PDB file of C-alpha atoms in Angstrom:
ATOM      1  CA  MET A   1     -26.003  -6.487 -21.581  1.00 47.00           C
ATOM      2  CA  LYS A   2     -28.220  -3.155 -21.492  1.00 50.00           C
ATOM      3  CA  SER A   3     -30.998  -4.824 -19.941  1.00 50.00           C
ATOM      4  CA  ARG A   4     -29.409  -6.421 -17.233  1.00 51.00           C
ATOM      5  CA  ALA A   5     -27.179  -3.208 -16.280  1.00 51.00           C
ATOM      6  CA  ARG A   6     -30.339  -1.609 -15.710  1.00 50.00           C
ATOM      7  CA  ASP A   7     -31.864  -4.385 -14.442  1.00 47.00           C
ATOM      8  CA  ALA A   8     -29.021  -4.616 -11.847  1.00 47.00           C
ATOM      9  CA  ALA A   9     -28.768  -0.958 -11.293  1.00 48.00           C
ATOM     10  CA  ILE A  10     -32.799  -0.747 -10.442  1.00 49.00           C
ATOM     11  CA  ILE A  11     -32.220  -3.330  -7.928  1.00 47.00           C
ATOM     12  CA  ILE A  12     -29.539  -1.819  -6.120  1.00 45.00           C
ATOM     13  CA  LEU A  13     -31.529   1.714  -5.749  1.00 47.00           C
ATOM     14  CA  ALA A  14     -34.593  -0.487  -4.924  1.00 46.00           C
ATOM     15  CA  LEU A  15     -32.246  -2.080  -1.581  1.00 45.00           C
ATOM     16  CA  ALA A  16     -30.993   1.419  -0.928  1.00 46.00           C
ATOM     17  CA  GLY A  17     -34.535   2.323  -0.818  1.00 46.00           C
ATOM     18  CA  ALA A  18     -35.532  -0.639   1.402  1.00 40.00           C
ATOM     19  CA  CYS A  19     -32.296   0.339   3.924  1.00 44.00           C
ATOM     20  CA  ARG A  20     -33.611   3.888   4.566  1.00 50.00           C
ATOM     21  CA  THR A  21     -37.395   2.225   5.267  1.00 70.00           C
ATOM     22  CA  GLY A  22     -38.238   2.882   8.748  1.00 81.00           C
ATOM     23  CA  LEU A  23     -41.109   2.214  10.983  1.00 88.00           C
ATOM     24  CA  ASP A  24     -44.667   1.311   9.964  1.00 92.00           C
ATOM     25  CA  TYR A  25     -47.904   2.685  11.148  1.00 92.00           C
ATOM     26  CA  PRO A  26     -49.944  -0.475  10.836  1.00 88.00           C
ATOM     27  CA  GLY A  27     -53.489   0.615  11.793  1.00 88.00           C
ATOM     28  CA  ALA A  28     -55.941   2.207   9.246  1.00 91.00           C
ATOM     29  CA  ALA A  29     -56.616   5.354  11.484  1.00 90.00           C
ATOM     30  CA  GLY A  30     -53.801   7.261  11.117  1.00 89.00           C
ATOM     31  CA  PRO A  31     -51.851   9.188  11.961  1.00 96.00           C
ATOM     32  CA  ARG A  32     -54.357  11.378  10.034  1.00 97.00           C
ATOM     33  CA  TYR A  33     -53.656  14.960   8.523  1.00 97.00           C
ATOM     34  CA  VAL A  34     -56.851  16.839   7.077  1.00 97.00           C
ATOM     35  CA  GLY A  35     -57.318  20.669   6.235  1.00 96.00           C
ATOM     36  CA  GLY A  36     -59.016  23.293   4.098  1.00 94.00           C
ATOM     37  CA  PRO A  37     -58.964  26.676   2.527  1.00 91.00           C
ATOM     38  CA  ALA A  38     -60.979  29.746   4.720  1.00 78.00           C
ATOM     39  CA  ALA A  39     -64.139  29.042   4.702  1.00 67.00           C
ATOM     40  CA  ALA A  40     -65.358  31.673   1.544  1.00 56.00           C
ATOM     41  CA  ALA A  41     -62.103  30.629  -0.634  1.00 60.00           C
ATOM     42  CA  ASN A  42     -63.858  28.112  -3.225  1.00 62.00           C
ATOM     43  CA  GLU A  43     -67.778  28.865  -2.269  1.00 64.00           C
ATOM     44  CA  ASN A  44     -68.284  30.161  -5.651  1.00 68.00           C
ATOM     45  CA  LEU A  45     -66.623  28.174  -7.684  1.00 77.00           C
ATOM     46  CA  ALA A  46     -68.892  26.101 -10.283  1.00 80.00           C
ATOM     47  CA  ALA A  47     -68.874  22.401 -10.849  1.00 84.00           C
ATOM     48  CA  PRO A  48     -66.541  21.887 -14.155  1.00 89.00           C
ATOM     49  CA  ASP A  49     -67.628  19.122 -17.058  1.00 93.00           C
ATOM     50  CA  THR A  50     -63.971  18.826 -17.328  1.00 96.00           C
ATOM     51  CA  LEU A  51     -61.464  17.645 -14.059  1.00 97.00           C
ATOM     52  CA  ARG A  52     -57.710  18.344 -14.559  1.00 97.00           C
ATOM     53  CA  ILE A  53     -56.028  15.470 -12.328  1.00 98.00           C
ATOM     54  CA  VAL A  54     -52.214  15.654 -11.424  1.00 98.00           C
ATOM     55  CA  SER A  55     -50.206  13.070  -9.643  1.00 98.00           C
ATOM     56  CA  PHE A  56     -46.277  14.011  -8.390  1.00 98.00           C
ATOM     57  CA  ASN A  57     -44.023  11.916  -6.346  1.00 98.00           C
ATOM     58  CA  ILE A  58     -41.931  14.827  -4.975  1.00 97.00           C
ATOM     59  CA  ALA A  59     -39.418  12.553  -3.483  1.00 95.00           C
ATOM     60  CA  PHE A  60     -39.026  12.853  -0.037  1.00 95.00           C
ATOM     61  CA  ALA A  61     -40.577  16.001   0.093  1.00 96.00           C
ATOM     62  CA  ARG A  62     -37.617  17.654  -0.654  1.00 94.00           C
ATOM     63  CA  HIS A  63     -37.924  20.703  -2.493  1.00 97.00           C
ATOM     64  CA  ILE A  64     -41.232  21.684  -1.417  1.00 97.00           C
ATOM     65  CA  ASP A  65     -40.926  25.582  -2.572  1.00 97.00           C
ATOM     66  CA  GLN A  66     -39.801  24.827  -6.270  1.00 97.00           C
ATOM     67  CA  ALA A  67     -42.569  21.797  -6.516  1.00 98.00           C
ATOM     68  CA  ILE A  68     -45.178  24.837  -5.348  1.00 98.00           C
ATOM     69  CA  VAL A  69     -43.706  27.131  -8.350  1.00 97.00           C
ATOM     70  CA  LEU A  70     -43.848  23.866 -11.043  1.00 97.00           C
ATOM     71  CA  LEU A  71     -47.280  23.381  -9.922  1.00 98.00           C
ATOM     72  CA  SER A  72     -48.423  27.173  -9.716  1.00 97.00           C
ATOM     73  CA  SER A  73     -47.386  28.159 -13.014  1.00 96.00           C
ATOM     74  CA  ASP A  74     -46.761  25.150 -15.765  1.00 96.00           C
ATOM     75  CA  PRO A  75     -49.942  25.470 -17.856  1.00 96.00           C
ATOM     76  CA  ASP A  76     -50.825  21.670 -17.960  1.00 96.00           C
ATOM     77  CA  LEU A  77     -50.405  21.491 -13.656  1.00 97.00           C
ATOM     78  CA  ARG A  78     -51.874  25.054 -12.459  1.00 96.00           C
ATOM     79  CA  GLY A  79     -55.035  24.794 -11.666  1.00 95.00           C
ATOM     80  CA  ALA A  80     -55.572  21.529 -11.276  1.00 97.00           C
ATOM     81  CA  ASP A  81     -58.781  19.624  -9.047  1.00 97.00           C
ATOM     82  CA  VAL A  82     -57.246  17.071  -8.015  1.00 98.00           C
ATOM     83  CA  LEU A  83     -53.366  16.931  -7.164  1.00 98.00           C
ATOM     84  CA  LEU A  84     -52.119  13.309  -5.783  1.00 99.00           C
ATOM     85  CA  LEU A  85     -48.817  13.339  -3.930  1.00 98.00           C
ATOM     86  CA  GLN A  86     -46.191  10.765  -2.870  1.00 98.00           C
ATOM     87  CA  GLU A  87     -43.223  10.494  -0.579  1.00 97.00           C
ATOM     88  CA  MET A  88     -44.803  13.526   1.199  1.00 98.00           C
ATOM     89  CA  ASP A  89     -45.193  14.246   5.425  1.00 97.00           C
ATOM     90  CA  GLY A  90     -47.733  16.039   6.490  1.00 97.00           C
ATOM     91  CA  PRO A  91     -46.647  19.909   7.006  1.00 97.00           C
ATOM     92  CA  ALA A  92     -45.066  19.771   3.142  1.00 98.00           C
ATOM     93  CA  THR A  93     -48.419  18.651   2.456  1.00 98.00           C
ATOM     94  CA  GLN A  94     -50.171  21.429   4.281  1.00 98.00           C
ATOM     95  CA  ARG A  95     -47.619  23.758   2.709  1.00 98.00           C
ATOM     96  CA  ILE A  96     -48.671  23.008  -0.788  1.00 98.00           C
ATOM     97  CA  ALA A  97     -52.212  22.767   0.203  1.00 98.00           C
ATOM     98  CA  GLN A  98     -52.367  26.520   1.506  1.00 96.00           C
ATOM     99  CA  SER A  99     -50.289  27.944  -1.490  1.00 97.00           C
ATOM    100  CA  LEU A 100     -52.673  26.465  -3.917  1.00 96.00           C
ATOM    101  CA  GLY A 101     -55.979  27.209  -1.935  1.00 95.00           C
ATOM    102  CA  MET A 102     -56.901  23.493  -1.808  1.00 96.00           C
ATOM    103  CA  TRP A 103     -58.480  20.977   0.380  1.00 97.00           C
ATOM    104  CA  TYR A 104     -56.036  18.309   1.355  1.00 98.00           C
ATOM    105  CA  VAL A 105     -55.990  14.501   3.268  1.00 98.00           C
ATOM    106  CA  TYR A 106     -52.636  12.827   3.983  1.00 98.00           C
ATOM    107  CA  TYR A 107     -51.666   9.236   5.554  1.00 98.00           C
ATOM    108  CA  PRO A 108     -48.354   8.398   6.510  1.00 97.00           C
ATOM    109  CA  ALA A 109     -47.321   4.779   5.769  1.00 96.00           C
ATOM    110  CA  ILE A 110     -44.383   4.771   7.741  1.00 94.00           C
ATOM    111  CA  HIS A 111     -41.822   7.186   9.560  1.00 89.00           C
ATOM    112  CA  HIS A 112     -38.523   7.021   7.773  1.00 82.00           C
ATOM    113  CA  ARG A 113     -35.494   6.093   9.522  1.00 82.00           C
ATOM    114  CA  ARG A 114     -33.033   8.244   7.381  1.00 82.00           C
ATOM    115  CA  THR A 115     -35.013  11.208   7.353  1.00 79.00           C
ATOM    116  CA  LYS A 116     -36.666  11.421  10.706  1.00 84.00           C
ATOM    117  CA  ARG A 117     -40.168  12.181   8.910  1.00 90.00           C
ATOM    118  CA  ASP A 118     -43.140  10.629   8.019  1.00 93.00           C
ATOM    119  CA  PHE A 119     -43.385   9.582   4.581  1.00 95.00           C
ATOM    120  CA  GLY A 120     -47.251   8.666   2.337  1.00 97.00           C
ATOM    121  CA  ASN A 121     -49.584   9.816   0.216  1.00 98.00           C
ATOM    122  CA  ALA A 122     -51.668  12.836   0.008  1.00 98.00           C
ATOM    123  CA  ILE A 123     -54.484  13.867  -2.010  1.00 99.00           C
ATOM    124  CA  LEU A 124     -55.533  17.492  -2.613  1.00 98.00           C
ATOM    125  CA  SER A 125     -58.644  18.922  -4.013  1.00 98.00           C
ATOM    126  CA  ARG A 126     -60.183  22.063  -5.156  1.00 95.00           C
ATOM    127  CA  TRP A 127     -63.292  20.550  -3.924  1.00 94.00           C
ATOM    128  CA  PRO A 128     -64.546  19.536  -0.261  1.00 95.00           C
ATOM    129  CA  VAL A 129     -63.464  16.377   1.112  1.00 97.00           C
ATOM    130  CA  VAL A 130     -66.234  14.441   2.691  1.00 97.00           C
ATOM    131  CA  ASP A 131     -64.922  11.584   3.560  1.00 98.00           C
ATOM    132  CA  ASP A 132     -61.360   9.827   4.166  1.00 98.00           C
ATOM    133  CA  ALA A 133     -59.757   6.562   4.711  1.00 98.00           C
ATOM    134  CA  LYS A 134     -56.066   4.963   4.528  1.00 98.00           C
ATOM    135  CA  LEU A 135     -55.934   1.598   2.689  1.00 98.00           C
ATOM    136  CA  VAL A 136     -53.197  -0.710   3.819  1.00 97.00           C
ATOM    137  CA  LEU A 137     -52.218  -2.602   0.839  1.00 98.00           C
ATOM    138  CA  PRO A 138     -51.011  -6.419   1.213  1.00 98.00           C
ATOM    139  CA  HIS A 139     -47.402  -7.689   1.299  1.00 97.00           C
ATOM    140  CA  ALA A 140     -44.586  -6.340   3.743  1.00 95.00           C
ATOM    141  CA  SER A 141     -41.643  -5.126   1.902  1.00 93.00           C
ATOM    142  CA  ARG A 142     -39.438  -8.687   2.646  1.00 91.00           C
ATOM    143  CA  TYR A 143     -36.417  -6.405   3.998  1.00 84.00           C
ATOM    144  CA  ALA A 144     -37.429  -3.856   5.549  1.00 87.00           C
ATOM    145  CA  GLY A 145     -40.858  -5.399   6.774  1.00 91.00           C
ATOM    146  CA  THR A 146     -43.271  -2.258   6.004  1.00 93.00           C
ATOM    147  CA  HIS A 147     -46.324  -1.923   4.083  1.00 95.00           C
ATOM    148  CA  ARG A 148     -47.132   0.593   1.301  1.00 97.00           C
ATOM    149  CA  ILE A 149     -50.983   2.616   1.574  1.00 98.00           C
ATOM    150  CA  ALA A 150     -53.154   4.000  -0.013  1.00 98.00           C
ATOM    151  CA  THR A 151     -54.879   7.546   1.115  1.00 98.00           C
ATOM    152  CA  ALA A 152     -58.482   7.260   0.045  1.00 98.00           C
ATOM    153  CA  ALA A 153     -61.020  10.517  -0.429  1.00 98.00           C
ATOM    154  CA  THR A 154     -64.362  11.256  -1.627  1.00 98.00           C
ATOM    155  CA  LEU A 155     -64.632  14.710  -3.249  1.00 98.00           C
ATOM    156  CA  GLU A 156     -68.016  16.865  -3.220  1.00 96.00           C
ATOM    157  CA  ILE A 157     -67.835  18.222  -6.933  1.00 95.00           C
ATOM    158  CA  GLY A 158     -71.267  19.970  -7.410  1.00 92.00           C
ATOM    159  CA  THR A 159     -73.722  16.959  -7.435  1.00 93.00           C
ATOM    160  CA  SER A 160     -70.993  14.411  -7.767  1.00 96.00           C
ATOM    161  CA  LEU A 161     -69.056  12.061  -5.481  1.00 98.00           C
ATOM    162  CA  VAL A 162     -65.901  10.960  -6.728  1.00 98.00           C
ATOM    163  CA  ARG A 163     -63.862   8.443  -4.625  1.00 98.00           C
ATOM    164  CA  VAL A 164     -59.957   9.318  -4.826  1.00 99.00           C
ATOM    165  CA  TYR A 165     -57.305   7.223  -4.038  1.00 99.00           C
ATOM    166  CA  SER A 166     -53.424   8.329  -4.182  1.00 99.00           C
ATOM    167  CA  THR A 167     -50.669   5.298  -3.933  1.00 98.00           C
ATOM    168  CA  HIS A 168     -47.271   4.010  -4.222  1.00 98.00           C
ATOM    169  CA  LEU A 169     -46.880   0.516  -4.386  1.00 98.00           C
ATOM    170  CA  GLY A 170     -43.619  -1.687  -3.448  1.00 97.00           C
ATOM    171  CA  THR A 171     -40.406  -1.146  -5.175  1.00 94.00           C
ATOM    172  CA  ALA A 172     -38.622  -3.928  -7.039  1.00 92.00           C
ATOM    173  CA  LEU A 173     -36.953  -5.315  -4.250  1.00 89.00           C
ATOM    174  CA  ASP A 174     -39.640  -4.926  -1.870  1.00 92.00           C
ATOM    175  CA  ILE A 175     -41.941  -7.059  -3.592  1.00 96.00           C
ATOM    176  CA  GLY A 176     -42.086  -9.034  -7.086  1.00 96.00           C
ATOM    177  CA  SER A 177     -44.229  -7.591 -10.089  1.00 96.00           C
ATOM    178  CA  GLY A 178     -47.356 -10.488  -8.773  1.00 97.00           C
ATOM    179  CA  ARG A 179     -47.345  -8.902  -5.437  1.00 98.00           C
ATOM    180  CA  ARG A 180     -47.749  -5.134  -7.218  1.00 98.00           C
ATOM    181  CA  ARG A 181     -50.947  -6.279  -9.078  1.00 98.00           C
ATOM    182  CA  ASP A 182     -52.242  -7.635  -5.653  1.00 98.00           C
ATOM    183  CA  GLN A 183     -51.599  -4.002  -4.187  1.00 98.00           C
ATOM    184  CA  LEU A 184     -53.545  -2.656  -7.154  1.00 98.00           C
ATOM    185  CA  ARG A 185     -56.263  -5.262  -6.869  1.00 98.00           C
ATOM    186  CA  ALA A 186     -56.812  -4.046  -3.215  1.00 98.00           C
ATOM    187  CA  ILE A 187     -57.290  -0.733  -4.415  1.00 98.00           C
ATOM    188  CA  LEU A 188     -59.830  -1.401  -6.851  1.00 98.00           C
ATOM    189  CA  GLU A 189     -61.636  -3.670  -4.572  1.00 98.00           C
ATOM    190  CA  GLU A 190     -61.943  -0.751  -2.508  1.00 98.00           C
ATOM    191  CA  ALA A 191     -63.308   1.238  -5.058  1.00 98.00           C
ATOM    192  CA  ALA A 192     -65.496  -1.110  -6.878  1.00 98.00           C
ATOM    193  CA  GLY A 193     -68.406   0.387  -4.951  1.00 96.00           C
ATOM    194  CA  HIS A 194     -68.043   3.913  -6.047  1.00 98.00           C
ATOM    195  CA  PRO A 195     -69.148   4.949 -10.035  1.00 98.00           C
ATOM    196  CA  LEU A 196     -66.857   7.323 -10.175  1.00 98.00           C
ATOM    197  CA  VAL A 197     -63.402   6.817  -9.274  1.00 98.00           C
ATOM    198  CA  ILE A 198     -59.748   8.283  -9.506  1.00 98.00           C
ATOM    199  CA  ILE A 199     -56.374   5.977  -8.941  1.00 98.00           C
ATOM    200  CA  GLY A 200     -52.997   7.654  -9.363  1.00 98.00           C
ATOM    201  CA  GLY A 201     -49.720   7.601  -8.232  1.00 98.00           C
ATOM    202  CA  ASP A 202     -46.156   5.872  -7.945  1.00 98.00           C
ATOM    203  CA  LEU A 203     -46.425   2.091  -9.208  1.00 98.00           C
ATOM    204  CA  ASN A 204     -42.878   1.284  -9.325  1.00 97.00           C
ATOM    205  CA  ASP A 205     -43.934  -0.618 -12.474  1.00 97.00           C
ATOM    206  CA  ALA A 206     -44.745  -0.132 -15.846  1.00 96.00           C
ATOM    207  CA  GLY A 207     -47.319  -2.793 -16.649  1.00 96.00           C
ATOM    208  CA  VAL A 208     -49.309  -3.225 -13.235  1.00 97.00           C
ATOM    209  CA  GLY A 209     -52.216  -0.942 -14.778  1.00 98.00           C
ATOM    210  CA  ASN A 210     -53.214  -3.617 -16.987  1.00 98.00           C
ATOM    211  CA  VAL A 211     -55.247  -5.168 -13.569  1.00 98.00           C
ATOM    212  CA  ALA A 212     -57.137  -1.518 -13.796  1.00 98.00           C
ATOM    213  CA  LEU A 213     -57.519  -2.046 -17.624  1.00 97.00           C
ATOM    214  CA  GLU A 214     -59.193  -5.725 -16.836  1.00 97.00           C
ATOM    215  CA  THR A 215     -61.882  -4.384 -14.267  1.00 97.00           C
ATOM    216  CA  GLY A 216     -62.967  -1.646 -16.814  1.00 97.00           C
ATOM    217  CA  PHE A 217     -60.675   1.155 -15.922  1.00 98.00           C
ATOM    218  CA  ALA A 218     -59.581   3.625 -18.532  1.00 97.00           C
ATOM    219  CA  TRP A 219     -56.026   4.274 -18.502  1.00 97.00           C
ATOM    220  CA  PRO A 220     -54.786   7.711 -20.415  1.00 97.00           C
ATOM    221  CA  THR A 221     -51.386   7.635 -18.932  1.00 97.00           C
ATOM    222  CA  GLN A 222     -50.688   4.243 -20.423  1.00 97.00           C
ATOM    223  CA  ARG A 223     -48.080   5.852 -22.724  1.00 95.00           C
ATOM    224  CA  GLY A 224     -45.587   8.606 -23.121  1.00 96.00           C
ATOM    225  CA  PRO A 225     -42.150   9.271 -21.699  1.00 97.00           C
ATOM    226  CA  LYS A 226     -40.511   7.814 -19.318  1.00 97.00           C
ATOM    227  CA  THR A 227     -41.259   9.029 -15.971  1.00 97.00           C
ATOM    228  CA  THR A 228     -38.145   8.044 -14.157  1.00 96.00           C
ATOM    229  CA  ARG A 229     -34.824   7.325 -15.333  1.00 94.00           C
ATOM    230  CA  PHE A 230     -36.396   3.586 -15.734  1.00 94.00           C
ATOM    231  CA  GLY A 231     -39.463   3.557 -17.340  1.00 96.00           C
ATOM    232  CA  ARG A 232     -43.193   5.188 -17.195  1.00 98.00           C
ATOM    233  CA  TRP A 233     -44.029   4.417 -13.494  1.00 98.00           C
ATOM    234  CA  ASP A 234     -46.444   7.077 -12.357  1.00 98.00           C
ATOM    235  CA  HIS A 235     -50.057   6.452 -13.804  1.00 98.00           C
ATOM    236  CA  ILE A 236     -53.872   7.437 -13.469  1.00 98.00           C
ATOM    237  CA  PHE A 237     -57.010   5.335 -14.268  1.00 98.00           C
ATOM    238  CA  LEU A 238     -60.584   6.409 -14.361  1.00 98.00           C
ATOM    239  CA  LYS A 239     -63.548   4.642 -13.675  1.00 98.00           C
ATOM    240  CA  GLY A 240     -66.788   6.805 -14.756  1.00 98.00           C
ATOM    241  CA  LEU A 241     -65.116   9.805 -16.156  1.00 97.00           C
ATOM    242  CA  THR A 242     -64.185   9.744 -19.724  1.00 94.00           C
ATOM    243  CA  PRO A 243     -60.843  10.917 -21.282  1.00 93.00           C
ATOM    244  CA  PRO A 244     -61.812  13.461 -23.722  1.00 92.00           C
ATOM    245  CA  ASP A 245     -59.674  12.517 -26.594  1.00 89.00           C
ATOM    246  CA  SER A 246     -56.324  10.954 -27.045  1.00 83.00           C
ATOM    247  CA  ALA A 247     -54.552  13.749 -26.111  1.00 85.00           C
ATOM    248  CA  ALA A 248     -55.850  14.375 -22.914  1.00 94.00           C
ATOM    249  CA  SER A 249     -52.803  13.596 -20.417  1.00 97.00           C
ATOM    250  CA  GLY A 250     -49.480  14.033 -20.825  1.00 97.00           C
ATOM    251  CA  THR A 251     -45.831  14.308 -18.405  1.00 97.00           C
ATOM    252  CA  ILE A 252     -44.327  17.396 -17.683  1.00 97.00           C
ATOM    253  CA  GLY A 253     -40.336  17.365 -18.445  1.00 94.00           C
ATOM    254  CA  GLY A 254     -39.665  20.444 -16.336  1.00 79.00           C
ATOM    255  CA  ALA A 255     -39.163  18.675 -12.994  1.00 83.00           C
ATOM    256  CA  GLY A 256     -35.732  18.857 -13.092  1.00 76.00           C
ATOM    257  CA  GLY A 257     -34.257  19.423  -9.630  1.00 89.00           C
ATOM    258  CA  ILE A 258     -37.367  18.619  -8.199  1.00 96.00           C
ATOM    259  CA  SER A 259     -37.998  14.993  -7.650  1.00 96.00           C
ATOM    260  CA  ASP A 260     -36.472  12.150  -9.245  1.00 96.00           C
ATOM    261  CA  HIS A 261     -39.799  11.383 -10.954  1.00 97.00           C
ATOM    262  CA  LEU A 262     -41.500  13.640 -13.452  1.00 97.00           C
ATOM    263  CA  PRO A 263     -45.543  14.933 -12.738  1.00 98.00           C
ATOM    264  CA  ILE A 264     -48.213  13.660 -14.893  1.00 98.00           C
ATOM    265  CA  TRP A 265     -51.541  14.929 -15.505  1.00 98.00           C
ATOM    266  CA  ALA A 266     -54.725  13.661 -17.364  1.00 98.00           C
ATOM    267  CA  ARG A 267     -58.383  15.838 -17.985  1.00 98.00           C
ATOM    268  CA  ALA A 268     -61.458  13.506 -17.327  1.00 97.00           C
ATOM    269  CA  ILE A 269     -65.263  14.695 -18.044  1.00 97.00           C
ATOM    270  CA  LEU A 270     -67.882  14.428 -15.320  1.00 95.00           C
ATOM    271  CA  PRO A 271     -70.534  12.492 -15.933  1.00 92.00           C
TER     272      PRO A 271
END
């Protein structure tokens, strides 16, 4: 009975989310938002041996000031090399990037009817963004007709080029689990030509990451506490970068009041 009640609650919340969705930005070209820190801000940074990667769904970018405080003060989040954000708009992405002194790229998936703001995924980096793209994922929402996306960026970290994706897959009511796997496969296919890859975000699914495992990705965030009330839905995957040990990832519990998701982090050794 508890399982049925949980599944019913997920469906109700997903239906509410679907009803709130808006109008697609169908083209791969944009809208596009990019920027970086002051010209000399990061010029003396030496490439690290280990990257710290953080992913956080900030729930319609409502509590940006509190998110900035958390991202800049928590010992496991502050100083992140790569920050993947979901449910963002352009101004909120720019504010966080400027506060943390990072480069950024942001693509919205839709313009949200209820909030009257854009809704999409961002990548923030301590290192220059030298290329970026919007990847429109397969399978429109069965109710809203809108599409999910991944924001992609190539980061120049010392002499290494690292391809990074921030994504937010369809909800339980938008699409079924098989189609969420198709969405992740689309990202993996785009990533196939890159030797160093980071994929992260809100997958709306605890098990879809097995698709990444099957293609040789490491999954440092596979185990841990729930990141939403319904399950562990937020994850990070790595290719060509190695988690230094079994304790090289975590979930931050101090995000109450900021979002309905908890931020996650992982460390990865550059080759």
